[in-house]
CSV table of C-alpha atoms in Angstrom, one decimal:
chain,number,residue,atom,x,y,z
K,25,MET,CA,-33.5,-14.5,63.3
K,26,PRO,CA,-36.8,-12.8,62.5
K,27,PRO,CA,-37.7,-12.9,58.8
K,28,LEU,CA,-37.6,-10.1,56.2
K,29,ILE,CA,-40.5,-9.4,54.0
K,30,LEU,CA,-39.4,-8.7,50.4
K,31,TRP,CA,-42.0,-6.7,48.6
K,32,PHE,CA,-41.7,-7.3,44.9
K,33,ARG,CA,-43.2,-5.0,42.3
K,34,ARG,CA,-41.5,-4.3,38.9
K,35,ASP,CA,-38.4,-6.4,39.8
K,36,LEU,CA,-39.6,-9.9,39.1
K,37,ARG,CA,-36.2,-11.6,38.7
K,38,LEU,CA,-33.5,-13.3,40.7
K,39,ASP,CA,-30.5,-12.1,38.7
K,40,ASP,CA,-29.2,-8.5,39.1
K,41,ASN,CA,-31.7,-7.7,41.8
K,42,PRO,CA,-29.9,-5.5,44.4
K,43,MET,CA,-32.6,-5.9,47.0
K,44,LEU,CA,-32.7,-9.7,46.7
K,45,HIS,CA,-28.9,-9.9,46.7
K,46,ALA,CA,-28.6,-7.8,49.9
K,47,ALA,CA,-31.4,-9.8,51.6
K,48,ALA,CA,-29.9,-13.2,50.7
K,49,ALA,CA,-26.5,-12.0,52.1
K,50,THR,CA,-28.1,-11.5,55.5
K,51,GLY,CA,-28.8,-15.2,56.0
K,52,ARG,CA,-32.2,-14.2,57.4
K,53,PRO,CA,-35.5,-16.0,56.5
K,54,LEU,CA,-37.0,-14.3,53.5
K,55,ILE,CA,-40.7,-13.9,52.7
K,56,PRO,CA,-41.2,-12.7,49.1
K,57,VAL,CA,-44.5,-10.9,48.7
K,58,PHE,CA,-46.5,-9.5,45.8
K,59,ILE,CA,-49.4,-7.2,46.6
K,60,GLY,CA,-52.4,-6.8,44.3
K,61,ASP,CA,-53.2,-3.1,45.0
K,62,ASP,CA,-54.4,-0.2,42.8
K,63,ALA,CA,-51.0,-0.1,41.1
K,64,LEU,CA,-51.8,-3.4,39.6
K,65,PHE,CA,-55.5,-3.3,39.1
K,66,GLY,CA,-55.5,0.2,37.8
K,67,ILE,CA,-53.4,-0.3,34.7
K,68,GLY,CA,-54.5,-1.2,31.2
K,69,VAL,CA,-56.0,-4.6,30.5
K,70,ALA,CA,-53.2,-5.8,28.3
K,71,ALA,CA,-50.5,-4.8,30.7
K,72,ARG,CA,-52.4,-6.3,33.6
K,73,TRP,CA,-52.6,-9.6,31.9
K,74,ARG,CA,-48.9,-9.5,31.1
K,75,TYR,CA,-48.1,-8.6,34.7
K,76,GLY,CA,-50.0,-11.6,35.8
K,77,GLU,CA,-47.9,-13.9,33.6
K,78,SER,CA,-44.7,-12.4,34.9
K,79,ILE,CA,-45.9,-13.0,38.5
K,80,ARG,CA,-46.7,-16.6,37.6
K,81,ASP,CA,-43.2,-17.2,36.1
K,82,PHE,CA,-41.4,-15.5,39.0
K,83,ALA,CA,-43.3,-17.6,41.6
K,84,ALA,CA,-42.1,-20.7,39.8
K,85,ARG,CA,-38.5,-19.5,39.8
K,86,LEU,CA,-38.7,-18.8,43.5
K,87,GLU,CA,-40.0,-22.3,44.2
K,88,ASN,CA,-37.0,-23.7,42.4
K,89,LYS,CA,-34.9,-21.9,45.0
K,90,GLY,CA,-36.9,-23.5,47.8
K,91,SER,CA,-38.9,-20.3,48.4
K,92,ARG,CA,-42.3,-19.1,47.4
K,93,LEU,CA,-44.2,-16.0,46.5
K,94,THR,CA,-47.0,-14.9,48.8
K,95,LEU,CA,-49.9,-13.1,47.1
K,96,ARG,CA,-52.1,-10.7,48.9
K,97,ARG,CA,-54.8,-8.3,47.6
K,98,GLY,CA,-55.5,-5.0,49.1
K,99,PRO,CA,-54.0,-1.6,49.9
K,100,ALA,CA,-50.2,-2.1,50.3
K,101,GLN,CA,-49.9,-0.4,53.6
K,102,SER,CA,-52.6,-2.5,55.4
K,103,VAL,CA,-51.4,-5.7,53.7
K,104,LEU,CA,-47.8,-5.2,54.8
K,105,ARG,CA,-48.9,-4.3,58.3
K,106,ASP,CA,-50.9,-7.5,58.6
K,107,LEU,CA,-48.0,-9.6,57.2
K,108,VAL,CA,-45.6,-8.1,59.7
K,109,ALA,CA,-47.9,-9.0,62.5
K,110,GLN,CA,-48.5,-12.5,61.2
K,111,THR,CA,-44.9,-13.4,60.5
K,112,GLU,CA,-43.2,-11.3,63.2
K,113,ALA,CA,-41.0,-9.9,60.5
K,114,SER,CA,-38.5,-7.3,61.6
K,115,GLY,CA,-38.1,-5.5,58.2
K,116,VAL,CA,-39.7,-4.8,54.9
K,117,TRP,CA,-37.5,-4.2,51.8
K,118,TRP,CA,-38.4,-3.2,48.3
K,119,THR,CA,-37.1,-1.9,45.0
K,120,ARG,CA,-37.8,1.7,44.2
K,121,LEU,CA,-40.4,3.0,41.8
K,122,TYR,CA,-40.5,6.6,40.6
K,123,ASP,CA,-43.9,7.7,39.5
K,124,PRO,CA,-45.7,10.2,41.8
K,125,GLN,CA,-48.3,7.8,43.1
K,126,ALA,CA,-45.7,5.1,44.0
K,127,ARG,CA,-43.4,7.7,45.7
K,128,THR,CA,-46.2,9.0,47.8
K,129,ARG,CA,-47.4,5.5,48.8
K,130,ASP,CA,-43.9,4.2,49.5
K,131,ALA,CA,-43.0,7.2,51.6
K,132,ASP,CA,-46.2,6.8,53.7
K,133,ILE,CA,-45.4,3.1,54.1
K,134,LYS,CA,-41.8,3.7,55.1
K,135,ASP,CA,-42.9,6.2,57.7
K,136,GLY,CA,-45.5,3.9,59.1
K,137,LEU,CA,-43.2,1.0,59.4
K,138,ARG,CA,-40.4,2.9,61.0
K,139,GLU,CA,-42.8,4.4,63.6
K,140,ALA,CA,-43.8,0.9,64.5
K,141,GLY,CA,-40.1,-0.1,64.9
K,142,ILE,CA,-40.0,-2.1,61.7
K,143,GLU,CA,-37.0,-1.7,59.4
K,144,ALA,CA,-38.0,-0.2,56.0
K,145,ARG,CA,-35.5,-0.1,53.2
K,146,SER,CA,-35.7,0.7,49.5
K,147,PHE,CA,-33.2,-0.3,46.9
K,148,PRO,CA,-32.2,0.7,43.3
K,149,GLY,CA,-32.5,-1.8,40.5
K,150,HIS,CA,-35.2,-0.5,38.1
K,151,LEU,CA,-32.8,2.0,36.3
K,152,LEU,CA,-29.2,2.3,35.3
K,153,ALA,CA,-28.8,5.3,37.7
K,154,GLU,CA,-31.1,6.9,40.2
K,155,PRO,CA,-32.8,10.1,38.9
K,156,TRP,CA,-31.2,12.3,41.5
K,157,GLU,CA,-27.7,11.0,40.8
K,158,ILE,CA,-27.3,12.8,37.4
K,159,ALA,CA,-27.4,16.6,37.3
K,160,THR,CA,-26.0,19.4,35.2
K,161,GLY,CA,-23.0,21.4,36.3
K,162,GLN,CA,-25.4,23.8,38.1
K,163,GLY,CA,-27.0,20.9,40.0
K,164,SER,CA,-30.3,21.0,38.1
K,165,PRO,CA,-31.9,18.1,36.2
K,166,TYR,CA,-31.4,17.6,32.5
K,167,ARG,CA,-34.1,18.6,30.0
K,168,VAL,CA,-32.4,17.5,26.8
K,169,TYR,CA,-31.3,13.9,26.0
K,170,THR,CA,-27.9,14.3,24.5
K,171,PRO,CA,-26.2,16.0,27.5
K,172,PHE,CA,-28.0,13.5,29.8
K,173,TRP,CA,-26.6,10.6,27.7
K,174,LYS,CA,-23.1,12.1,28.0
K,175,ALA,CA,-23.4,12.3,31.8
K,176,LEU,CA,-24.9,8.8,32.1
K,177,SER,CA,-22.4,7.1,29.8
K,178,ALA,CA,-19.5,8.8,31.7
K,179,ARG,CA,-20.5,7.2,35.0
K,180,ASP,CA,-18.9,4.1,36.3
K,181,LEU,CA,-22.1,2.0,36.6
K,182,PRO,CA,-22.0,-0.9,39.1
K,183,ALA,CA,-21.6,-4.4,37.7
K,184,PRO,CA,-24.8,-6.5,37.9
K,185,PHE,CA,-25.3,-9.0,40.7
K,186,SER,CA,-25.6,-12.7,40.1
K,187,ALA,CA,-28.7,-14.5,41.3
K,188,PRO,CA,-28.4,-15.8,44.9
K,189,LYS,CA,-27.6,-19.5,45.2
K,190,GLN,CA,-30.2,-20.0,47.9
K,191,LEU,CA,-33.0,-18.2,49.8
K,192,GLN,CA,-33.6,-19.0,53.4
K,193,PRO,CA,-37.2,-19.9,54.0
K,194,PRO,CA,-39.2,-19.0,57.2
K,195,GLU,CA,-40.3,-21.6,59.6
K,196,THR,CA,-43.9,-21.2,58.5
K,197,TRP,CA,-45.3,-19.5,55.4
K,198,PRO,CA,-48.1,-17.0,55.5
K,199,GLU,CA,-51.3,-17.8,53.6
K,200,SER,CA,-51.4,-16.7,50.0
K,201,ASP,CA,-54.1,-15.8,47.5
K,202,ARG,CA,-54.5,-17.8,44.3
K,203,LEU,CA,-53.3,-15.8,41.3
K,204,ALA,CA,-56.2,-17.2,39.2
K,205,ASP,CA,-58.6,-15.6,41.7
K,206,TRP,CA,-57.3,-12.2,40.8
K,207,ALA,CA,-58.6,-12.6,37.2
K,208,LEU,CA,-56.0,-10.4,35.7
K,209,ALA,CA,-57.0,-11.3,32.2
K,210,SER,CA,-60.5,-10.1,32.6
K,211,GLY,CA,-61.4,-7.5,30.0
K,212,LEU,CA,-59.2,-9.0,27.3
K,213,ASN,CA,-61.7,-11.7,26.3
K,214,ARG,CA,-60.6,-13.4,23.1
K,215,ALA,CA,-57.4,-11.3,22.8
K,216,ALA,CA,-55.7,-13.0,25.7
K,217,PRO,CA,-54.6,-16.2,23.8
K,218,VAL,CA,-53.5,-14.1,20.9
K,219,LEU,CA,-51.2,-11.9,23.0
K,220,ALA,CA,-49.9,-15.1,24.7
K,221,ARG,CA,-48.5,-16.2,21.3
K,222,TYR,CA,-46.2,-13.2,21.0
K,223,ALA,CA,-45.2,-12.6,24.6
K,224,ARG,CA,-41.8,-13.8,25.9
K,225,ILE,CA,-42.4,-14.2,29.5
K,226,GLY,CA,-40.0,-14.4,32.4
K,227,GLU,CA,-36.4,-14.1,33.3
K,228,LYS,CA,-35.1,-16.9,31.1
K,229,ALA,CA,-36.9,-15.6,28.1
K,230,ALA,CA,-35.5,-12.2,28.7
K,231,GLN,CA,-31.9,-13.5,28.9
K,232,ASP,CA,-32.4,-15.6,25.8
K,233,ARG,CA,-33.7,-12.5,24.0
K,234,LEU,CA,-30.6,-10.5,25.0
K,235,ASP,CA,-28.3,-13.4,23.9
K,236,ARG,CA,-30.0,-13.8,20.6
K,237,PHE,CA,-29.9,-10.1,19.9
K,238,LEU,CA,-26.2,-9.7,20.7
K,239,ALA,CA,-25.3,-12.7,18.7
K,240,SER,CA,-27.3,-11.8,15.5
K,241,ALA,CA,-28.7,-8.3,15.4
K,242,VAL,CA,-26.6,-5.8,17.3
K,243,GLU,CA,-24.0,-5.5,14.4
K,244,ASP,CA,-26.5,-3.7,12.2
K,245,TYR,CA,-28.6,-2.2,15.0
K,246,ARG,CA,-27.8,1.5,14.3
K,247,HIS,CA,-29.5,1.3,10.9
K,248,ALA,CA,-31.7,-1.7,11.1
K,249,ARG,CA,-33.5,-0.7,14.3
K,250,ASP,CA,-35.7,1.6,12.1
K,251,LEU,CA,-36.9,-1.2,9.8
K,252,PRO,CA,-40.1,-2.6,11.2
K,253,GLY,CA,-40.3,-5.3,8.6
K,254,ARG,CA,-37.2,-7.0,9.9
K,255,ASP,CA,-36.5,-8.7,13.3
K,256,THR,CA,-33.6,-6.4,14.3
K,257,THR,CA,-34.5,-5.1,17.7
K,258,SER,CA,-34.0,-6.7,21.1
K,259,GLY,CA,-37.7,-6.8,22.1
K,260,LEU,CA,-36.6,-6.3,25.7
K,261,SER,CA,-39.0,-3.5,26.5
K,262,GLU,CA,-41.6,-6.1,27.4
K,263,ASN,CA,-39.2,-7.7,29.9
K,264,LEU,CA,-37.8,-4.5,31.3
K,265,THR,CA,-41.3,-3.3,32.1
K,266,TYR,CA,-41.8,-6.0,34.7
K,267,GLY,CA,-38.2,-6.3,35.8
K,268,GLU,CA,-37.7,-9.7,34.3
K,269,ILE,CA,-34.2,-8.5,33.3
K,270,GLY,CA,-32.1,-5.8,35.0
K,271,PRO,CA,-31.0,-2.8,32.9
K,272,ARG,CA,-27.5,-3.1,34.3
K,273,ARG,CA,-27.4,-6.7,32.9
K,274,ILE,CA,-28.3,-5.4,29.5
K,275,TRP,CA,-25.9,-2.5,29.7
K,276,SER,CA,-23.0,-4.7,30.9
K,277,ALA,CA,-23.6,-7.2,28.0
K,278,ALA,CA,-23.6,-4.4,25.4
K,279,GLN,CA,-20.6,-2.7,26.9
K,280,ALA,CA,-18.6,-5.9,26.5
K,281,PHE,CA,-18.7,-5.3,22.8
K,282,LEU,CA,-17.2,-1.8,23.2
K,283,VAL,CA,-14.4,-3.3,25.3
K,284,THR,CA,-13.4,-5.7,22.6
K,285,GLU,CA,-14.3,-3.4,19.7
K,286,PRO,CA,-14.2,0.3,20.6
K,287,GLY,CA,-16.5,2.3,18.5
K,288,HIS,CA,-18.9,-0.6,17.8
K,289,LYS,CA,-21.8,1.5,16.4
K,290,GLY,CA,-24.4,-1.1,16.9
K,291,ALA,CA,-23.7,-1.7,20.6
K,292,GLU,CA,-23.2,2.0,21.3
K,293,HIS,CA,-26.6,2.8,19.7
K,294,PHE,CA,-28.2,0.1,21.7
K,295,CYS,CA,-26.8,1.6,24.9
K,296,LYS,CA,-28.2,5.0,23.8
K,297,GLU,CA,-31.7,3.5,23.3
K,298,LEU,CA,-31.5,1.9,26.8
K,299,ALA,CA,-30.5,5.3,28.2
K,300,TRP,CA,-33.6,6.9,26.7
K,301,ARG,CA,-35.5,4.8,29.3
K,302,ASP,CA,-33.5,6.3,32.1
K,303,PHE,CA,-34.0,9.8,30.6
K,304,ALA,CA,-37.8,9.3,30.7
K,305,TYR,CA,-37.6,8.4,34.4
K,306,HIS,CA,-35.3,11.3,35.0
K,307,LEU,CA,-37.9,13.7,33.5
K,308,MET,CA,-40.8,12.1,35.3
K,309,PHE,CA,-39.0,12.2,38.7
K,310,HIS,CA,-38.1,15.9,38.4
K,311,THR,CA,-41.1,17.1,36.4
K,312,PRO,CA,-44.0,14.7,37.2
K,313,GLU,CA,-46.4,16.9,35.3
K,314,ILE,CA,-45.2,15.2,32.2
K,315,LEU,CA,-47.6,12.4,32.9
K,316,SER,CA,-50.7,14.5,32.7
K,317,ARG,CA,-50.0,18.1,31.4
K,318,ASN,CA,-48.0,19.6,28.7
K,319,TRP,CA,-44.4,19.5,29.7
K,320,ARG,CA,-43.9,22.8,27.9
K,321,PRO,CA,-46.7,25.0,29.4
K,322,GLU,CA,-46.6,27.3,26.3
K,323,TRP,CA,-48.5,24.4,24.5
K,324,ASP,CA,-51.5,24.7,26.8
K,325,GLU,CA,-53.3,26.9,24.3
K,326,PHE,CA,-52.6,24.7,21.3
K,327,PRO,CA,-55.9,23.8,19.6
K,328,TRP,CA,-55.8,20.0,19.8
K,329,ARG,CA,-59.1,18.2,19.6
K,330,ASP,CA,-60.4,16.0,22.3
K,331,ASP,CA,-61.4,12.4,21.5
K,332,ASN,CA,-63.3,12.3,18.2
K,333,ALA,CA,-64.5,10.0,15.4
K,334,ASP,CA,-61.2,10.3,13.5
K,335,ALA,CA,-59.3,9.2,16.6
K,336,GLU,CA,-61.6,6.2,16.8
K,337,ARG,CA,-60.7,5.2,13.2
K,338,TRP,CA,-57.0,5.6,14.3
K,339,ARG,CA,-57.6,3.3,17.3
K,340,ARG,CA,-59.1,0.7,15.0
K,341,GLY,CA,-56.3,0.8,12.4
K,342,MET,CA,-58.6,2.1,9.7
K,343,THR,CA,-57.2,5.5,8.8
K,344,GLY,CA,-56.4,4.6,5.2
K,345,GLU,CA,-52.7,5.3,5.8
K,346,PRO,CA,-51.0,1.8,5.7
K,347,PHE,CA,-48.0,2.6,7.8
K,348,VAL,CA,-50.2,4.1,10.5
K,349,ASP,CA,-52.7,1.2,10.4
K,350,ALA,CA,-50.0,-1.5,10.4
K,351,GLY,CA,-48.6,0.0,13.6
K,352,MET,CA,-52.0,0.1,15.3
K,353,ARG,CA,-52.9,-3.4,14.3
K,354,GLU,CA,-49.5,-4.7,15.4
K,355,MET,CA,-50.1,-3.4,18.8
K,356,TYR,CA,-53.5,-5.0,19.0
K,357,VAL,CA,-52.2,-8.4,17.8
K,358,THR,CA,-48.8,-8.6,19.6
K,359,GLY,CA,-49.2,-6.2,22.5
K,360,THR,CA,-46.2,-4.2,21.3
K,361,MET,CA,-45.3,-1.8,18.4
K,362,HIS,CA,-42.1,-1.2,16.6
K,363,ASN,CA,-40.6,2.1,17.8
K,364,ARG,CA,-40.5,3.7,14.3
K,365,ALA,CA,-44.2,2.9,14.0
K,366,ARG,CA,-44.9,4.4,17.4
K,367,MET,CA,-43.5,7.7,16.2
K,368,ILE,CA,-45.5,7.6,13.0
K,369,VAL,CA,-48.8,6.8,14.6
K,370,ALA,CA,-48.3,9.4,17.3
K,371,SER,CA,-47.4,12.1,14.8
K,372,TYR,CA,-50.4,11.2,12.6
K,373,LEU,CA,-52.8,11.5,15.5
K,374,THR,CA,-51.4,14.7,17.0
K,375,LYS,CA,-50.5,16.5,13.8
K,376,HIS,CA,-52.6,15.2,10.8
K,377,LEU,CA,-55.7,14.6,13.0
K,378,MET,CA,-54.9,17.5,15.4
K,379,THR,CA,-56.0,15.2,18.3
K,380,HIS,CA,-54.6,15.7,21.9
K,381,TRP,CA,-51.7,13.4,22.8
K,382,LYS,CA,-53.5,12.3,25.9
K,383,VAL,CA,-56.0,10.4,23.7
K,384,GLY,CA,-53.1,8.4,22.2
K,385,LEU,CA,-51.3,8.0,25.5
K,386,ASN,CA,-54.3,6.5,27.1
K,387,TRP,CA,-54.9,4.0,24.2
K,388,PHE,CA,-51.3,2.9,24.4
K,389,ALA,CA,-51.7,2.4,28.1
K,390,ASP,CA,-54.6,0.2,27.6
K,391,CYS,CA,-53.2,-1.9,24.7
K,392,LEU,CA,-49.4,-2.2,25.3
K,393,THR,CA,-48.0,-5.2,27.1
K,394,ASP,CA,-44.7,-3.3,27.4
K,395,TRP,CA,-46.5,-0.2,28.8
K,396,ASP,CA,-44.1,1.9,30.8
K,397,VAL,CA,-45.5,5.0,32.6
K,398,ALA,CA,-42.5,7.2,32.0
K,399,SER,CA,-41.5,6.1,28.5
K,400,ASN,CA,-45.1,6.3,27.3
K,401,ALA,CA,-45.5,9.9,28.5
K,402,MET,CA,-42.2,11.1,27.3
K,403,GLY,CA,-42.7,9.5,23.9
K,404,TRP,CA,-46.1,11.0,23.3
K,405,GLN,CA,-45.0,14.5,24.3
K,406,TRP,CA,-41.8,14.3,22.4
K,407,VAL,CA,-43.7,13.5,19.2
K,408,ALA,CA,-46.5,15.9,19.9
K,409,GLY,CA,-44.0,18.8,20.4
K,410,SER,CA,-45.1,19.6,23.9
K,411,GLY,CA,-42.3,17.7,25.6
K,412,PRO,CA,-38.5,17.6,25.7
K,413,ASP,CA,-37.0,18.0,22.4
K,414,ALA,CA,-33.9,19.9,21.3
K,415,ALA,CA,-35.2,20.3,17.7
K,416,PRO,CA,-36.3,23.9,17.1
K,417,TYR,CA,-39.0,23.1,14.5
K,418,PHE,CA,-42.5,21.6,14.5
K,419,ARG,CA,-41.9,18.0,13.5
K,420,VAL,CA,-44.5,16.3,11.3
K,421,PHE,CA,-43.8,12.7,10.2
K,422,ASN,CA,-45.2,11.9,6.8
K,423,PRO,CA,-46.4,8.3,7.0
K,424,ALA,CA,-46.1,7.8,3.2
K,425,THR,CA,-42.5,9.0,2.9
K,426,GLN,CA,-41.6,7.2,6.1
K,427,ALA,CA,-43.0,4.0,4.6
K,428,GLU,CA,-40.9,4.4,1.5
K,429,LYS,CA,-37.8,5.0,3.6
K,430,PHE,CA,-38.2,2.4,6.3
K,431,ASP,CA,-40.6,-0.2,4.8
K,432,GLU,CA,-39.4,-0.1,1.2
K,433,ASN,CA,-40.7,-3.6,0.3
K,434,ALA,CA,-43.9,-3.2,2.3
K,435,LEU,CA,-43.1,-6.2,4.5
K,436,TYR,CA,-44.4,-4.6,7.6
K,437,ARG,CA,-47.6,-3.2,6.0
K,438,ARG,CA,-48.5,-6.5,4.4
K,439,ARG,CA,-47.7,-8.4,7.5
K,440,PHE,CA,-50.5,-6.6,9.5
K,441,ILE,CA,-53.0,-5.3,6.9
K,442,ALA,CA,-55.0,-8.2,5.4
K,443,GLU,CA,-56.7,-5.9,2.9
K,444,LEU,CA,-53.4,-5.1,1.1
K,445,SER,CA,-52.7,-8.7,0.1
K,446,ALA,CA,-54.5,-11.3,-2.0
K,447,SER,CA,-53.2,-14.0,0.4
K,448,PRO,CA,-52.9,-12.3,3.8
K,449,GLY,CA,-50.7,-14.0,6.4
K,450,PRO,CA,-51.6,-15.1,9.9
K,451,ASP,CA,-50.7,-11.9,11.7
K,452,ALA,CA,-52.9,-9.8,9.4
K,453,LEU,CA,-55.8,-12.2,9.8
K,454,THR,CA,-55.4,-12.5,13.6
K,455,TYR,CA,-56.2,-8.9,14.0
K,456,PHE,CA,-59.8,-9.6,13.1
K,457,ASP,CA,-59.9,-12.5,15.5
K,458,CYS,CA,-59.1,-10.4,18.5
K,459,VAL,CA,-60.7,-7.0,18.0
K,460,PRO,CA,-64.0,-6.3,19.7
K,461,ARG,CA,-66.9,-7.8,17.6
K,462,ARG,CA,-68.8,-4.6,18.0
K,463,TRP,CA,-66.3,-3.0,15.6
K,464,GLY,CA,-67.7,-5.0,12.8
K,465,LEU,CA,-64.4,-5.6,11.0
K,466,ASN,CA,-63.6,-8.5,8.7
K,467,PRO,CA,-60.7,-9.2,6.3
K,468,ALA,CA,-63.0,-9.3,3.3
K,469,GLN,CA,-63.8,-5.6,3.6
K,470,SER,CA,-62.3,-2.9,1.4
K,471,TYR,CA,-59.4,-1.0,2.7
K,472,PRO,CA,-60.6,2.6,3.7
K,473,ALA,CA,-59.7,5.8,1.8
K,474,PRO,CA,-57.4,8.1,3.7
K,475,LEU,CA,-59.0,10.2,6.5
K,476,VAL,CA,-57.0,13.3,5.5
K,477,ASP,CA,-54.8,14.4,2.6
K,478,LEU,CA,-51.3,14.2,4.1
K,479,ALA,CA,-50.1,17.5,2.6
K,480,GLU,CA,-53.3,19.3,3.8
K,481,GLY,CA,-53.0,17.8,7.2
K,482,ARG,CA,-49.4,18.9,7.5
K,483,GLU,CA,-50.3,22.5,6.5
K,484,ARG,CA,-53.2,22.6,8.9
K,485,ALA,CA,-50.9,21.5,11.8
K,486,LEU,CA,-48.2,24.0,10.8
K,487,ALA,CA,-50.8,26.8,10.5
K,488,ALA,CA,-52.0,26.1,14.0
K,489,TYR,CA,-48.4,26.1,15.2
K,490,SER,CA,-47.7,29.4,13.6
K,491,ALA,CA,-50.9,30.9,15.0
K,492,ARG,CA,-49.9,29.8,18.5
K,493,ASN,CA,-46.6,31.5,18.2
K,494,ALA,CA,-47.9,34.7,16.5
């Protein structure tokens, strides 16, 4: 039988992979491929490094199944065309992506392959439900999360697939690039080994994370998920980003709690947080302008500032607001940031510093190892006020009162801000080991005074909001 080319992207796992499950069931020889195109080399430096580590882990897992991952660099369409000619493959399969660039690229590739008589199939697997499968009673997409959640949770979601027991190899393997030659860590410099300490890479690490969370943290998740000083979240955003674990596997495991204990608040809230990811993709699919323009066009005249010196202080974690700076430093050290802190730092930039949400969105894209195109855009616009939000008021988070409420004992702030402690811990000191030397930062310096008075900053933001609506 002629082989199938399996084009992997953000689905780097064997378990709960609908495309791989269907391909293994055919009994045909399978040629797994990863392509280093602009979709890989165009992302932020931290995410690109983390992507490379995921590719490395997945290649090893394939080898344990008697298979291998072929790496090729170049435009996806030309790479696939060359591989089809070299291997005499009769089909190319892949898991769907939903951002506008991927959809345009994949549609062109599908048309080109089919015109050449090559089977081209795309599969679900990146989300709980496809964005077009959920609609209002009038058939339109949802714009508010709560009714979307109700519609999604009412669906009978398919059970996750198990990993295939074996993968049929081809008679001969095509040549492959060396992953090291792609230099995916270039640009990170001394930050790469720091990020490696905190990353939990690959399919096994993701499953271990899920098991640990469900065994120890899910019980108190509804409340404790907002406490950044405690280890009470799953941490799975990193693994979901690269498809090292399937969302249906996570959903199924959490739902098991609701079967044995109906009304389990922790498991239910965990499922709701997972559904926010689907909602972000639902919005991006139906309103792709959310990635680059105000989702609510009435915000186009809001007087946000472009990039500025205050925003640079924000990027460096030197605003003088400890909760804000702890979040920014956590991201630089670990590659991720607690969700409560993400809301605080985003609100501070867009409200107290009156800086455009795109400035923050782009910095997150450059620094996050769990960067997700849809979730990043939705999150920034939700906090800024220009995006989807059922709340009828202009939300301004006060980082000081938020710290009192969610970091009462200052565990989070002391963990990442060396200047606040006589004996700073390793995470706080590591920040100075990995930031660019040109920033001129060191742990012996004095902690800066606040950039802006919080009350004055809030009033300025509210005045601008009122003037826009006058």
